[in-house]
PDB file of C-alpha atoms in Angstrom:
ATOM      1  CA  MET B 173     -17.946  10.411   5.871  1.00  0.00           C
ATOM      2  CA  ILE B 174     -14.269   9.513   6.108  1.00  0.00           C
ATOM      3  CA  GLU B 175     -13.751   9.929   2.344  1.00  0.00           C
ATOM      4  CA  ASP B 176     -14.832  13.517   2.405  1.00  0.00           C
ATOM      5  CA  GLN B 177     -12.651  14.302   5.444  1.00  0.00           C
ATOM      6  CA  LEU B 178      -9.657  12.718   3.787  1.00  0.00           C
ATOM      7  CA  LYS B 179     -10.192  14.486   0.487  1.00  0.00           C
ATOM      8  CA  ALA B 180     -10.316  17.818   2.394  1.00  0.00           C
ATOM      9  CA  VAL B 181      -6.727  17.369   3.538  1.00  0.00           C
ATOM     10  CA  ILE B 182      -5.097  15.545   0.634  1.00  0.00           C
ATOM     11  CA  ARG B 183      -3.250  18.040  -1.482  1.00  0.00           C
ATOM     12  CA  ASP B 184      -2.860  18.038  -5.172  1.00  0.00           C
ATOM     13  CA  ILE B 185       0.635  18.791  -6.591  1.00  0.00           C
ATOM     14  CA  PRO B 186       0.387  19.551 -10.380  1.00  0.00           C
ATOM     15  CA  ASP B 187       3.162  18.339 -12.648  1.00  0.00           C
ATOM     16  CA  PHE B 188       4.878  16.142 -10.054  1.00  0.00           C
ATOM     17  CA  PRO B 189       7.010  14.086 -10.554  1.00  0.00           C
ATOM     18  CA  LYS B 190       6.642  15.011 -14.264  1.00  0.00           C
ATOM     19  CA  PRO B 191       4.502  17.333 -16.333  1.00  0.00           C
ATOM     20  CA  GLY B 192       0.943  16.229 -16.783  1.00  0.00           C
ATOM     21  CA  ILE B 193       0.720  14.179 -13.502  1.00  0.00           C
ATOM     22  CA  VAL B 194      -1.302  15.445 -10.525  1.00  0.00           C
ATOM     23  CA  PHE B 195       0.392  14.048  -7.448  1.00  0.00           C
ATOM     24  CA  LYS B 196      -1.890  13.230  -4.490  1.00  0.00           C
ATOM     25  CA  ASP B 197       0.054  14.189  -1.385  1.00  0.00           C
ATOM     26  CA  ILE B 198      -0.984  12.649   1.881  1.00  0.00           C
ATOM     27  CA  THR B 199       1.555  14.440   4.001  1.00  0.00           C
ATOM     28  CA  PRO B 200      -0.959  17.174   5.118  1.00  0.00           C
ATOM     29  CA  LEU B 201      -3.099  14.207   6.418  1.00  0.00           C
ATOM     30  CA  LEU B 202      -0.275  13.262   8.739  1.00  0.00           C
ATOM     31  CA  GLN B 203      -0.684  16.582  10.557  1.00  0.00           C
ATOM     32  CA  HIS B 204      -4.253  15.516  11.636  1.00  0.00           C
ATOM     33  CA  SER B 205      -3.723  12.827  14.235  1.00  0.00           C
ATOM     34  CA  GLU B 206      -7.440  12.308  14.870  1.00  0.00           C
ATOM     35  CA  LEU B 207      -8.131  11.844  11.125  1.00  0.00           C
ATOM     36  CA  VAL B 208      -5.131   9.412  10.822  1.00  0.00           C
ATOM     37  CA  GLU B 209      -6.613   7.462  13.774  1.00  0.00           C
ATOM     38  CA  LEU B 210     -10.119   7.429  12.071  1.00  0.00           C
ATOM     39  CA  ALA B 211      -8.542   6.161   8.816  1.00  0.00           C
ATOM     40  CA  VAL B 212      -6.731   3.348  10.596  1.00  0.00           C
ATOM     41  CA  GLN B 213      -9.993   2.346  12.339  1.00  0.00           C
ATOM     42  CA  GLU B 214     -11.843   2.504   9.050  1.00  0.00           C
ATOM     43  CA  PHE B 215      -9.368   0.164   7.483  1.00  0.00           C
ATOM     44  CA  ALA B 216      -9.735  -2.238  10.457  1.00  0.00           C
ATOM     45  CA  ARG B 217     -13.564  -2.043  10.159  1.00  0.00           C
ATOM     46  CA  ARG B 218     -13.401  -2.953   6.485  1.00  0.00           C
ATOM     47  CA  LEU B 219     -10.972  -5.765   7.116  1.00  0.00           C
ATOM     48  CA  GLU B 220     -13.203  -7.515   9.721  1.00  0.00           C
ATOM     49  CA  ASN B 221     -14.145 -10.348   7.408  1.00  0.00           C
ATOM     50  CA  ILE B 222     -10.757 -10.762   5.734  1.00  0.00           C
ATOM     51  CA  GLU B 223      -8.394 -13.371   7.184  1.00  0.00           C
ATOM     52  CA  PHE B 224      -4.712 -12.424   7.228  1.00  0.00           C
ATOM     53  CA  ASP B 225      -1.563 -13.039   9.298  1.00  0.00           C
ATOM     54  CA  VAL B 226       0.714 -10.081   8.569  1.00  0.00           C
ATOM     55  CA  ILE B 227       0.694  -6.698   6.945  1.00  0.00           C
ATOM     56  CA  ALA B 228       3.294  -5.752   4.367  1.00  0.00           C
ATOM     57  CA  GLY B 229       3.910  -2.093   3.420  1.00  0.00           C
ATOM     58  CA  ILE B 230       5.546  -0.776   0.349  1.00  0.00           C
ATOM     59  CA  GLU B 231       8.330   1.766   0.714  1.00  0.00           C
ATOM     60  CA  SER B 232       7.951   4.555   1.724  1.00  0.00           C
ATOM     61  CA  ARG B 233       4.494   5.972   2.241  1.00  0.00           C
ATOM     62  CA  GLY B 234       3.097   2.468   2.460  1.00  0.00           C
ATOM     63  CA  PHE B 235       4.945   2.160   5.726  1.00  0.00           C
ATOM     64  CA  LEU B 236       3.039   4.993   7.380  1.00  0.00           C
ATOM     65  CA  PHE B 237      -0.496   3.524   7.511  1.00  0.00           C
ATOM     66  CA  GLY B 238       0.685  -0.039   6.964  1.00  0.00           C
ATOM     67  CA  PHE B 239       2.624   0.037  10.262  1.00  0.00           C
ATOM     68  CA  LEU B 240      -0.081   1.948  12.129  1.00  0.00           C
ATOM     69  CA  LEU B 241      -2.677  -0.589  10.924  1.00  0.00           C
ATOM     70  CA  ALA B 242      -0.440  -3.542  11.909  1.00  0.00           C
ATOM     71  CA  GLN B 243      -0.028  -2.092  15.401  1.00  0.00           C
ATOM     72  CA  TYR B 244      -3.728  -1.389  15.734  1.00  0.00           C
ATOM     73  CA  MET B 245      -4.662  -4.918  14.605  1.00  0.00           C
ATOM     74  CA  LYS B 246      -1.747  -6.557  16.520  1.00  0.00           C
ATOM     75  CA  LYS B 247      -0.238  -8.109  13.422  1.00  0.00           C
ATOM     76  CA  PRO B 248       3.431  -8.274  12.381  1.00  0.00           C
ATOM     77  CA  PHE B 249       4.652  -5.689   9.823  1.00  0.00           C
ATOM     78  CA  ILE B 250       6.775  -6.570   6.837  1.00  0.00           C
ATOM     79  CA  PRO B 251       8.668  -3.713   4.938  1.00  0.00           C
ATOM     80  CA  ILE B 252       9.001  -4.107   1.194  1.00  0.00           C
ATOM     81  CA  ARG B 253      11.792  -1.753   0.153  1.00  0.00           C
ATOM     82  CA  LYS B 254      13.687  -0.341  -2.838  1.00  0.00           C
ATOM     83  CA  GLN B 255      16.619  -2.534  -3.971  1.00  0.00           C
ATOM     84  CA  GLY B 256      19.642  -2.326  -1.704  1.00  0.00           C
ATOM     85  CA  LYS B 257      17.934  -0.932   1.400  1.00  0.00           C
ATOM     86  CA  LEU B 258      17.395  -4.161   3.432  1.00  0.00           C
ATOM     87  CA  PRO B 259      20.388  -5.492   5.352  1.00  0.00           C
ATOM     88  CA  TYR B 260      19.674  -9.230   5.318  1.00  0.00           C
ATOM     89  CA  HIS B 261      19.238 -11.816   2.517  1.00  0.00           C
ATOM     90  CA  THR B 262      16.528 -10.728   0.170  1.00  0.00           C
ATOM     91  CA  VAL B 263      14.380 -11.722  -2.701  1.00  0.00           C
ATOM     92  CA  SER B 264      13.577  -9.194  -5.384  1.00  0.00           C
ATOM     93  CA  GLU B 265      11.093  -8.408  -8.129  1.00  0.00           C
ATOM     94  CA  SER B 266      11.656  -5.937 -10.911  1.00  0.00           C
ATOM     95  CA  TYR B 267       8.898  -3.988 -12.782  1.00  0.00           C
ATOM     96  CA  LYS B 268       8.420  -1.367 -15.419  1.00  0.00           C
ATOM     97  CA  LEU B 269       7.694   2.241 -14.597  1.00  0.00           C
ATOM     98  CA  GLU B 270       6.435   4.883 -16.962  1.00  0.00           C
ATOM     99  CA  TYR B 271       9.912   6.391 -16.884  1.00  0.00           C
ATOM    100  CA  GLY B 272      12.129   3.205 -16.545  1.00  0.00           C
ATOM    101  CA  GLN B 273      12.387   0.214 -14.294  1.00  0.00           C
ATOM    102  CA  ALA B 274      12.589  -0.341 -10.536  1.00  0.00           C
ATOM    103  CA  THR B 275      13.286  -3.258  -8.214  1.00  0.00           C
ATOM    104  CA  ILE B 276      11.775  -3.962  -4.785  1.00  0.00           C
ATOM    105  CA  GLU B 277      12.953  -6.425  -2.219  1.00  0.00           C
ATOM    106  CA  MET B 278      11.853  -8.222   0.932  1.00  0.00           C
ATOM    107  CA  HIS B 279      13.787 -10.350   3.464  1.00  0.00           C
ATOM    108  CA  GLU B 280      13.697 -13.917   2.380  1.00  0.00           C
ATOM    109  CA  ASP B 281      12.653 -14.955   5.904  1.00  0.00           C
ATOM    110  CA  ALA B 282      10.015 -12.159   6.232  1.00  0.00           C
ATOM    111  CA  PHE B 283       7.234 -14.767   6.959  1.00  0.00           C
ATOM    112  CA  PRO B 284       6.778 -18.529   6.996  1.00  0.00           C
ATOM    113  CA  LYS B 285       5.432 -20.275   3.804  1.00  0.00           C
ATOM    114  CA  GLY B 286       1.642 -20.296   3.770  1.00  0.00           C
ATOM    115  CA  THR B 287       1.314 -16.849   5.386  1.00  0.00           C
ATOM    116  CA  LYS B 288      -1.631 -14.737   4.292  1.00  0.00           C
ATOM    117  CA  VAL B 289      -0.321 -11.263   3.633  1.00  0.00           C
ATOM    118  CA  LEU B 290      -2.329  -7.992   3.556  1.00  0.00           C
ATOM    119  CA  LEU B 291      -0.551  -5.586   1.225  1.00  0.00           C
ATOM    120  CA  HIS B 292      -0.726  -1.823   1.934  1.00  0.00           C
ATOM    121  CA  ASP B 293       0.485   1.150  -0.023  1.00  0.00           C
ATOM    122  CA  ASP B 294      -0.662   4.811   0.145  1.00  0.00           C
ATOM    123  CA  LEU B 295      -1.896   5.024  -3.360  1.00  0.00           C
ATOM    124  CA  LEU B 296      -3.145   2.685  -6.184  1.00  0.00           C
ATOM    125  CA  ALA B 297      -2.293   4.320  -9.543  1.00  0.00           C
ATOM    126  CA  THR B 298      -1.119   2.139 -12.403  1.00  0.00           C
ATOM    127  CA  GLY B 299      -0.524  -0.832 -10.046  1.00  0.00           C
ATOM    128  CA  GLY B 300       3.016  -1.706 -11.145  1.00  0.00           C
ATOM    129  CA  THR B 301       4.574  -1.571  -7.655  1.00  0.00           C
ATOM    130  CA  VAL B 302       1.816  -3.416  -5.927  1.00  0.00           C
ATOM    131  CA  LEU B 303       1.825  -6.130  -8.634  1.00  0.00           C
ATOM    132  CA  ALA B 304       5.560  -6.556  -8.145  1.00  0.00           C
ATOM    133  CA  ALA B 305       5.038  -6.708  -4.392  1.00  0.00           C
ATOM    134  CA  SER B 306       2.273  -9.386  -4.952  1.00  0.00           C
ATOM    135  CA  LYS B 307       4.779 -11.514  -6.967  1.00  0.00           C
ATOM    136  CA  LEU B 308       7.370 -11.032  -4.285  1.00  0.00           C
ATOM    137  CA  ILE B 309       5.009 -12.279  -1.599  1.00  0.00           C
ATOM    138  CA  GLU B 310       4.284 -15.427  -3.647  1.00  0.00           C
ATOM    139  CA  LYS B 311       8.064 -15.942  -4.327  1.00  0.00           C
ATOM    140  CA  VAL B 312       8.614 -16.271  -0.616  1.00  0.00           C
ATOM    141  CA  GLY B 313       5.660 -18.706  -0.269  1.00  0.00           C
ATOM    142  CA  GLY B 314       2.886 -16.401   0.939  1.00  0.00           C
ATOM    143  CA  SER B 315      -0.364 -15.415  -0.590  1.00  0.00           C
ATOM    144  CA  VAL B 316      -2.042 -12.046  -0.888  1.00  0.00           C
ATOM    145  CA  ALA B 317      -5.089 -11.873   1.401  1.00  0.00           C
ATOM    146  CA  GLY B 318      -6.034  -8.372   0.203  1.00  0.00           C
ATOM    147  CA  TYR B 319      -4.938  -4.875  -0.467  1.00  0.00           C
ATOM    148  CA  THR B 320      -5.495  -1.525   1.365  1.00  0.00           C
ATOM    149  CA  PHE B 321      -4.845   1.906  -0.067  1.00  0.00           C
ATOM    150  CA  VAL B 322      -5.494   5.369   1.386  1.00  0.00           C
ATOM    151  CA  ILE B 323      -6.170   6.574  -2.186  1.00  0.00           C
ATOM    152  CA  SER B 324      -7.030   4.910  -5.544  1.00  0.00           C
ATOM    153  CA  LEU B 325      -7.038   6.654  -8.876  1.00  0.00           C
ATOM    154  CA  ASP B 326      -9.981   4.708 -10.121  1.00  0.00           C
ATOM    155  CA  PHE B 327      -9.884   6.386 -13.567  1.00  0.00           C
ATOM    156  CA  LEU B 328      -6.756   4.314 -14.252  1.00  0.00           C
ATOM    157  CA  GLN B 329      -8.793   1.121 -13.631  1.00  0.00           C
ATOM    158  CA  SER B 330      -5.773  -0.628 -12.036  1.00  0.00           C
ATOM    159  CA  ALA B 331      -7.758  -2.605  -9.413  1.00  0.00           C
ATOM    160  CA  GLY B 332      -8.647  -5.111 -12.126  1.00  0.00           C
ATOM    161  CA  ARG B 333      -4.896  -5.956 -12.532  1.00  0.00           C
ATOM    162  CA  LEU B 334      -4.695  -7.063  -8.883  1.00  0.00           C
ATOM    163  CA  THR B 335      -7.690  -9.421  -8.816  1.00  0.00           C
ATOM    164  CA  ARG B 336      -5.544 -12.339 -10.122  1.00  0.00           C
ATOM    165  CA  PHE B 337      -3.883 -12.254  -6.649  1.00  0.00           C
ATOM    166  CA  ASN B 338      -6.975 -11.276  -4.642  1.00  0.00           C
ATOM    167  CA  GLU B 339     -10.261  -9.430  -5.097  1.00  0.00           C
ATOM    168  CA  ASN B 340     -10.191  -7.916  -1.530  1.00  0.00           C
ATOM    169  CA  ILE B 341      -9.238  -4.297  -2.494  1.00  0.00           C
ATOM    170  CA  ILE B 342      -9.975  -1.527  -0.011  1.00  0.00           C
ATOM    171  CA  SER B 343      -9.402   2.177  -0.701  1.00  0.00           C
ATOM    172  CA  LEU B 344     -10.615   4.957   1.596  1.00  0.00           C
ATOM    173  CA  VAL B 345     -10.569   7.638  -1.168  1.00  0.00           C
ATOM    174  CA  GLY B 346     -11.262   7.170  -4.817  1.00  0.00           C
ATOM    175  CA  TYR B 347     -10.747   9.593  -7.627  1.00  0.00           C
ATOM    176  CA  GLN B 348     -12.734   9.117 -10.810  1.00  0.00           C
TER     177      GLN B 348
END
């Protein structure tokens, strides 16, 4: 089962980025090209009945599988980046973090109005970043067609926060 294979290589980093948090590190997974390929194929399999036009990935780890999935499914890829990192005209969305505030941006011409966007990030924790990205997609005139995550921290119950945008939420590994 893909979940067990992924859990075997995802590394726990205690007290990162602050005391009390156990960071789920996917970088060891990137050393296993066959497992990465299986993960991309599993995402594609689970997306078979979901209609979307483009895949957007959230900086930075959301770029890894988001871009691979876009290539595999022959879809355009849209980067959503931290403020000040994109070179063209952007739209932005700010959101609160446990330890402050952050802002993400996307090019204002990232996709035409009416585009159905699949949003990818490596991990769903509290959902703040992905909620901000969902708002950003709507600001530009798109709609969220669904979400994909390598990991979801299900004990935080954040998936429910996303359903106002779309109920298609796919995670390959869940932690209770």
